[in-house]
Amino acid sequence: MFNEMALAHTILATLGDESYSGYDLWKKFSQSTKCYWQASQQQIYRELGKLEKQGAIASEVIPQEGRPDKKIYRITEQGIAILKDWLVEPSEPMAIREELLVKVIAAKLLPNSVILQEIKRRSQIHSQQVSAYKQILQEKFPDVDKLSYEQKCSYLTLRCGIRYESTWVDWCNEAIELLSEEEK
Amino acid sequence: MFNEMALAHTILATLGDESYSGYDLWKKFSQSTKCYWQASQQQIYRELGKLEKQGAIASEVIPQEGRPDKKIYRITEQGIAILKDWLVEPSEPMAIREELLVKVIAAKLLPNSVILQEIKRRSQIHSQQVSAYKQILQEKFPDVDKLSYEQKCSYLTLRCGIRYESTWVDWCNEAIELLSEEEK
DNA sequence: ATATTGTACTCAATTTGTTGAGTATGTCAA
DNA sequence: TTGACATACTCAACAAATTGAGTACAATAT
């Protein structure tokens, strides 16, 4: 029944900490959740609709003046039970599908400068993401020695994001150095 | 016309080096291609069918005795043109969807040992993958100073895979250390 | 005065990815 | 000799993700 609903689990886990509207969830997904789960606005809204139908979350409409009404979602007991059931099952590593590396494999078809330029562009993107995550880390967790269990968990996901993005920057530098030797 | 056909591009890039049957492509995808693109057997066969219909690849049936016939695919001029057109366009970083980190966020719902066990299991998986990639690296590229441009590109994708998997091992160790402090 | 951005969502079409079954044969080990 | 594993594919159904459009109003910038 609840096999393969990974986005649903991510939403449930997020609502387990705090209640959010669909729009606020999307904003959170665009900032900190991003380092472990990316989802579009449309995906989030659709999943919220499904989860509410299933009874895993419940909503409350907050009328607002000047702005559209908000629908605030909270997790239900049933939702928590679904999360718990899922937690004890093993998870496989995410499937990697990285276009840049496919381009590296096909790079020989065009002048060297084409792939080099793209790798440099990507290096910048990842550098910026490292900075963004580091800033969130400092704001949310200024004192690493005084974290609650819950905070430690949240902290660790950010640490994973920083490691991931930093590794990309490092690889880009290695690639630029190795491929710059060519004149092609 | 050719927007969003990332698996197709990966297959074209692979056939750009050498011709393969669907089955051999799948085996290659399960070994070295894995570090930048994962695809199932079914996906590969379906995509090969589409690409042949489009004229991007062409096939030749090799009759075999004792075994089923093979269909060997090669890239066509049209396929190379598609690859070249795609190469000059920018690529965005892959979307991250990592279940383990979602579980870390929800970890507080269950005893600490549950998530710790899962992180340890994952650490092993990534360690093994590091070893597997390192072995391929040594076999295919024993002398890093004497690589052709094409080999350098292939080498770099493996280097990326090693970096990626190693980063996971490092993060797992950090997480285990931080979360082991709790008795919960 | 007009354009852009932000808030807060919905709907539909298409592509992509997953799951499971089915066909057919050969080798190797318990 | 039975069962597992490897070769070499096809078909169908479903779930997930992407893309693009549309609704509606407010605040802010040019």
XYZ file of N, CA, C and O in Angstrom, chain A residues 62-174:
452
model
N -6.559 28.875 6.806
C -6.341 30.135 7.517
C -6.728 31.282 6.582
O -6.031 31.544 5.601
N -7.855 31.969 6.865
C -8.231 33.078 5.987
C -7.243 34.229 6.175
O -6.828 34.527 7.289
N -6.851 34.841 5.059
C -5.917 35.957 5.134
C -6.500 37.152 4.387
O -7.209 36.985 3.411
N -6.169 38.334 4.850
C -6.636 39.528 4.150
C -5.566 40.021 3.187
O -4.393 40.071 3.534
N -6.015 40.377 2.000
C -5.073 40.903 1.010
C -4.308 39.820 0.292
O -3.754 40.037 -0.773
N -4.250 38.639 0.906
C -3.532 37.522 0.291
C -4.459 36.311 0.183
O -5.428 36.220 0.919
N -4.113 35.363 -0.709
C -4.942 34.143 -0.792
C -4.922 33.404 0.548
O -3.970 33.508 1.314
N -5.997 32.704 0.817
C -6.055 31.902 2.044
C -4.946 30.853 2.058
O -4.487 30.399 1.027
N -4.548 30.495 3.253
C -3.514 29.479 3.437
C -4.156 28.184 3.908
O -5.116 28.200 4.654
N -3.572 27.075 3.490
C -4.004 25.788 4.027
C -2.821 25.232 4.795
O -1.807 24.851 4.213
N -2.940 25.186 6.120
C -1.840 24.698 6.950
C -2.024 23.207 7.210
O -3.082 22.780 7.659
N -1.003 22.450 6.895
C -1.069 21.005 7.088
C -0.292 20.582 8.328
O 0.789 21.087 8.592
N -0.845 19.620 9.063
C -0.127 19.011 10.182
C -0.198 17.498 10.027
O -1.114 16.959 9.395
N 0.785 16.831 10.608
C 0.827 15.367 10.509
C -0.161 14.769 11.529
O -0.372 15.334 12.604
N -0.787 13.649 11.170
C -1.729 12.979 12.074
C -1.033 11.787 12.733
O 0.076 11.421 12.364
N -1.720 11.170 13.672
C -1.191 9.965 14.315
C -0.922 8.890 13.272
O 0.077 8.174 13.330
N -1.836 8.802 12.317
C -1.687 7.816 11.248
C -0.441 8.115 10.419
O 0.287 7.202 10.028
N -0.209 9.398 10.180
C 0.978 9.801 9.427
C 2.257 9.418 10.151
O 3.218 8.944 9.540
N 2.252 9.613 11.468
C 3.420 9.248 12.276
C 3.654 7.738 12.224
O 4.795 7.277 12.101
N 2.543 6.986 12.233
C 2.660 5.526 12.163
C 3.272 5.097 10.823
O 4.124 4.198 10.771
N 2.860 5.769 9.753
C 3.407 5.462 8.420
C 4.918 5.728 8.406
O 5.701 4.913 7.911
N 5.312 6.862 8.978
C 6.731 7.212 9.053
C 7.526 6.156 9.829
O 8.599 5.734 9.390
N 6.982 5.745 10.965
C 7.673 4.763 11.809
C 7.856 3.444 11.076
O 8.922 2.830 11.138
N 6.797 3.010 10.384
C 6.886 1.758 9.625
C 7.983 1.826 8.571
O 8.694 0.859 8.308
N 8.079 2.997 7.958
C 9.048 3.174 6.864
C 10.473 3.261 7.398
O 11.420 2.783 6.761
N 10.612 3.860 8.590
C 11.939 4.084 9.180
C 12.737 2.797 9.393
O 13.960 2.792 9.259
N 12.060 1.730 9.737
C 12.771 0.491 10.055
C 13.182 -0.307 8.814
O 13.942 -1.259 8.912
N 12.687 0.117 7.651
C 13.083 -0.582 6.426
C 14.362 0.012 5.849
O 14.591 1.211 5.950
N 15.201 -0.849 5.219
C 16.445 -0.310 4.657
C 16.191 0.563 3.429
O 15.212 0.373 2.710
N 17.064 1.534 3.218
C 16.982 2.419 2.049
C 18.209 2.239 1.168
O 19.322 2.185 1.674
N 17.983 2.174 -0.117
C 19.121 2.068 -1.035
C 19.649 3.458 -1.375
O 18.889 4.425 -1.351
N 20.937 3.543 -1.691
C 21.481 4.833 -2.113
C 20.728 5.353 -3.338
O 20.289 4.567 -4.172
N 20.613 6.643 -3.406
C 19.962 7.310 -4.534
C 20.642 6.950 -5.862
O 21.864 6.771 -5.922
N 19.846 6.842 -6.915
C 20.401 6.603 -8.250
C 21.039 7.886 -8.770
O 20.441 8.959 -8.672
N 22.240 7.753 -9.298
C 22.961 8.922 -9.806
C 22.673 9.095 -11.290
O 22.789 8.144 -12.062
N 22.280 10.291 -11.659
C 22.037 10.607 -13.073
C 22.551 12.006 -13.327
O 21.830 12.988 -13.221
N 23.826 12.077 -13.645
C 24.515 13.361 -13.713
C 24.888 13.713 -15.153
O 25.823 13.163 -15.715
N 24.138 14.644 -15.715
C 24.338 15.029 -17.122
C 25.755 15.519 -17.410
O 26.308 15.225 -18.470
N 26.331 16.268 -16.475
C 27.653 16.838 -16.737
C 28.667 15.738 -17.063
O 29.501 15.890 -17.956
N 28.579 14.609 -16.352
C 29.538 13.536 -16.577
C 29.282 12.820 -17.902
O 30.210 12.325 -18.541
N 28.017 12.790 -18.317
C 27.715 12.245 -19.646
C 28.359 13.147 -20.706
O 28.941 12.676 -21.678
N 28.290 14.447 -20.462
C 28.911 15.390 -21.397
C 30.420 15.225 -21.432
O 31.036 15.381 -22.481
N 31.005 14.906 -20.286
C 32.447 14.668 -20.238
C 32.798 13.472 -21.120
O 33.789 13.495 -21.854
N 31.966 12.432 -21.067
C 32.205 11.242 -21.894
C 32.126 11.578 -23.386
O 32.876 11.040 -24.202
N 31.229 12.500 -23.737
C 31.052 12.859 -25.152
C 31.890 14.071 -25.556
O 31.833 14.517 -26.706
N 32.689 14.591 -24.625
C 33.396 15.873 -24.821
C 34.274 15.902 -26.062
O 34.436 16.945 -26.690
N 34.821 14.747 -26.428
C 35.772 14.693 -27.547
C 35.164 15.127 -28.878
O 35.890 15.413 -29.829
N 33.841 15.167 -28.957
C 33.179 15.546 -30.209
C 33.305 17.035 -30.533
O 33.105 17.448 -31.667
N 33.608 17.821 -29.511
C 33.701 19.280 -29.708
C 35.019 19.798 -29.134
O 35.690 19.084 -28.396
N 35.384 21.055 -29.446
C 36.630 21.594 -28.887
C 36.642 21.538 -27.367
O 35.594 21.707 -26.724
N 37.799 21.312 -26.813
C 38.033 21.198 -25.375
C 37.400 22.337 -24.578
O 36.914 22.147 -23.469
N 37.397 23.534 -25.177
C 36.905 24.726 -24.463
C 35.431 24.601 -24.081
O 34.994 25.164 -23.075
N 34.674 23.844 -24.878
C 33.233 23.724 -24.612
C 32.998 23.059 -23.260
O 32.268 23.575 -22.411
N 33.630 21.912 -23.028
C 33.412 21.197 -21.766
C 34.062 21.950 -20.607
O 33.505 22.005 -19.506
N 35.216 22.564 -20.877
C 35.896 23.322 -19.815
C 35.023 24.461 -19.302
O 34.914 24.681 -18.087
N 34.398 25.141 -20.221
C 33.523 26.251 -19.841
C 32.365 25.752 -18.975
O 32.020 26.364 -17.962
N 31.805 24.625 -19.369
C 30.665 24.071 -18.625
C 31.093 23.618 -17.224
O 30.367 23.824 -16.252
N 32.290 23.024 -17.131
C 32.771 22.588 -15.815
C 33.023 23.804 -14.918
O 32.698 23.795 -13.733
N 33.549 24.865 -15.501
C 33.785 26.090 -14.715
C 32.473 26.692 -14.221
O 32.368 27.149 -13.091
N 31.464 26.652 -15.088
C 30.142 27.158 -14.698
C 29.589 26.344 -13.530
O 29.074 26.886 -12.552
N 29.725 25.025 -13.639
C 29.226 24.142 -12.586
C 29.976 24.343 -11.274
O 29.391 24.284 -10.194
N 31.272 24.584 -11.389
C 32.087 24.825 -10.202
C 31.536 26.011 -9.416
O 31.422 25.975 -8.189
N 31.175 27.058 -10.145
C 30.604 28.253 -9.502
C 29.292 27.940 -8.790
O 29.076 28.362 -7.658
N 28.427 27.191 -9.470
C 27.128 26.838 -8.873
C 27.350 26.123 -7.539
O 26.726 26.460 -6.531
N 28.261 25.147 -7.530
C 28.485 24.367 -6.310
C 29.167 25.202 -5.229
O 28.856 25.058 -4.046
N 30.072 26.084 -5.629
C 30.704 26.988 -4.656
C 29.656 27.822 -3.936
O 29.670 27.970 -2.715
N 28.752 28.366 -4.728
C 27.691 29.201 -4.149
C 26.817 28.387 -3.204
O 26.387 28.881 -2.164
N 26.561 27.128 -3.574
C 25.730 26.295 -2.719
C 26.433 25.975 -1.409
O 25.794 25.937 -0.351
N 27.742 25.763 -1.467
C 28.516 25.547 -0.234
C 28.341 26.752 0.686
O 28.021 26.607 1.872
N 28.505 27.945 0.129
C 28.358 29.167 0.936
C 26.964 29.281 1.537
O 26.809 29.608 2.716
N 25.966 28.981 0.726
C 24.578 29.087 1.193
C 24.325 28.131 2.356
O 23.752 28.525 3.380
N 24.765 26.877 2.213
C 24.564 25.894 3.278
C 25.348 26.288 4.532
O 24.851 26.140 5.652
N 26.575 26.780 4.347
C 27.388 27.158 5.507
C 26.732 28.292 6.287
O 26.789 28.327 7.519
N 26.095 29.182 5.562
C 25.414 30.293 6.235
C 24.218 29.787 7.050
O 24.033 30.180 8.205
N 23.440 28.889 6.438
C 22.306 28.303 7.159
C 22.815 27.581 8.403
O 22.253 27.704 9.490
N 23.906 26.849 8.247
C 24.484 26.085 9.355
C 24.847 27.003 10.520
O 24.522 26.715 11.683
N 25.506 28.104 10.210
C 25.927 29.034 11.267
C 24.735 29.690 11.952
O 24.744 29.910 13.162
N 23.706 30.001 11.147
C 22.521 30.647 11.721
C 21.733 29.692 12.608
O 21.316 30.047 13.709
N 21.544 28.460 12.103
C 20.705 27.515 12.835
C 21.450 26.814 13.960
O 20.857 26.446 14.970
N 22.747 26.573 13.756
C 23.516 25.802 14.738
C 24.826 26.496 15.086
O 25.905 25.998 14.755
N 24.735 27.645 15.776
C 25.958 28.387 16.093
C 26.877 27.608 17.043
O 28.089 27.698 16.933
N 26.272 26.842 17.953
C 27.098 26.101 18.915
C 26.870 24.594 18.764
O 25.884 24.040 19.244
N 27.808 23.944 18.090
C 27.639 22.536 17.733
C 27.654 21.626 18.963
O 27.113 20.525 18.943
N 28.264 22.094 20.058
C 28.373 21.256 21.257
C 27.086 21.208 22.073
O 26.949 20.395 22.970
N 26.162 22.108 21.758
C 24.939 22.177 22.565
C 23.682 21.871 21.769
O 22.676 22.570 21.857
N 23.733 20.807 20.975
C 22.578 20.479 20.152
C 21.745 19.365 20.784
O 22.286 18.424 21.362
N 20.425 19.502 20.651
C 19.540 18.417 21.062
C 19.642 17.299 20.017
O 20.204 17.507 18.943
N 19.062 16.137 20.339
C 19.103 15.017 19.386
C 18.496 15.428 18.045
O 19.071 15.194 16.981
N 17.348 16.089 18.131
C 16.652 16.530 16.922
C 17.507 17.503 16.109
O 17.572 17.406 14.879
N 18.149 18.414 16.805
C 19.001 19.399 16.117
C 20.221 18.736 15.485
O 20.630 19.103 14.383
N 20.775 17.759 16.177
C 21.919 17.034 15.627
C 21.557 16.403 14.283
O 22.339 16.426 13.334
N 20.353 15.838 14.227
C 19.908 15.179 12.996
C 19.784 16.186 11.853
O 20.253 15.953 10.740
N 19.173 17.308 12.168
C 19.016 18.352 11.168
C 20.383 18.897 10.731
O 20.649 19.116 9.539
N 21.264 19.075 11.711
C 22.631 19.532 11.471
C 23.362 18.582 10.519
O 24.049 19.009 9.584
N 23.178 17.282 10.751
C 23.878 16.284 9.925
C 23.455 16.336 8.456
O 24.275 16.102 7.564
N 22.181 16.634 8.200
C 21.772 16.716 6.787
C 22.460 17.899 6.104
O 22.878 17.789 4.949
N 22.592 18.995 6.833
C 23.300 20.150 6.266
C 24.779 19.838 6.044
O 25.364 20.219 5.022
N 25.369 19.139 6.999
C 26.766 18.737 6.853
C 26.943 17.863 5.606
O 27.925 17.973 4.886
N 25.964 17.012 5.348
C 26.026 16.150 4.173
C 25.946 16.995 2.898
O 26.684 16.767 1.945
N 25.065 17.995 2.920
C 24.950 18.899 1.777
C 26.248 19.640 1.508
O 26.685 19.760 0.367
N 26.888 20.103 2.577
C 28.152 20.840 2.434
C 29.233 19.926 1.863
O 29.961 20.289 0.951
N 29.304 18.698 2.409
C 30.283 17.734 1.897
C 30.036 17.452 0.416
O 30.970 17.409 -0.391
N 28.796 17.237 0.066
C 28.448 16.905 -1.313
C 28.851 18.020 -2.276
O 29.523 17.784 -3.279
N 28.457 19.228 -1.938
C 28.750 20.356 -2.827
C 30.248 20.638 -2.895
O 30.777 20.971 -3.961
N 30.932 20.490 -1.762
C 32.385 20.715 -1.737
C 33.114 19.700 -2.615
O 34.072 20.039 -3.320
N 32.636 18.463 -2.565
C 33.242 17.412 -3.384
C 33.130 17.761 -4.870
O 34.052 17.544 -5.644
N 31.997 18.322 -5.244
C 31.820 18.733 -6.631
C 32.812 19.822 -7.023
O 33.413 19.773 -8.102
N 32.995 20.785 -6.119
C 33.955 21.860 -6.404
C 35.342 21.251 -6.597
O 36.054 21.580 -7.557
N 35.712 20.328 -5.711
C 37.020 19.680 -5.803
C 37.176 18.920 -7.123
O 38.205 18.998 -7.783
N 36.139 18.180 -7.488
C 36.216 17.417 -8.729
C 36.343 18.355 -9.932
O 37.137 18.102 -10.851
N 35.577 19.439 -9.923
C 35.649 20.406 -11.030
C 37.076 20.929 -11.180
O 37.603 21.018 -12.290
N 37.715 21.230 -10.057
C 39.093 21.721 -10.112
C 40.030 20.658 -10.685
O 40.888 20.973 -11.510
N 39.852 19.409 -10.241
C 40.677 18.321 -10.780
C 40.477 18.198 -12.289
O 41.443 18.064 -13.053
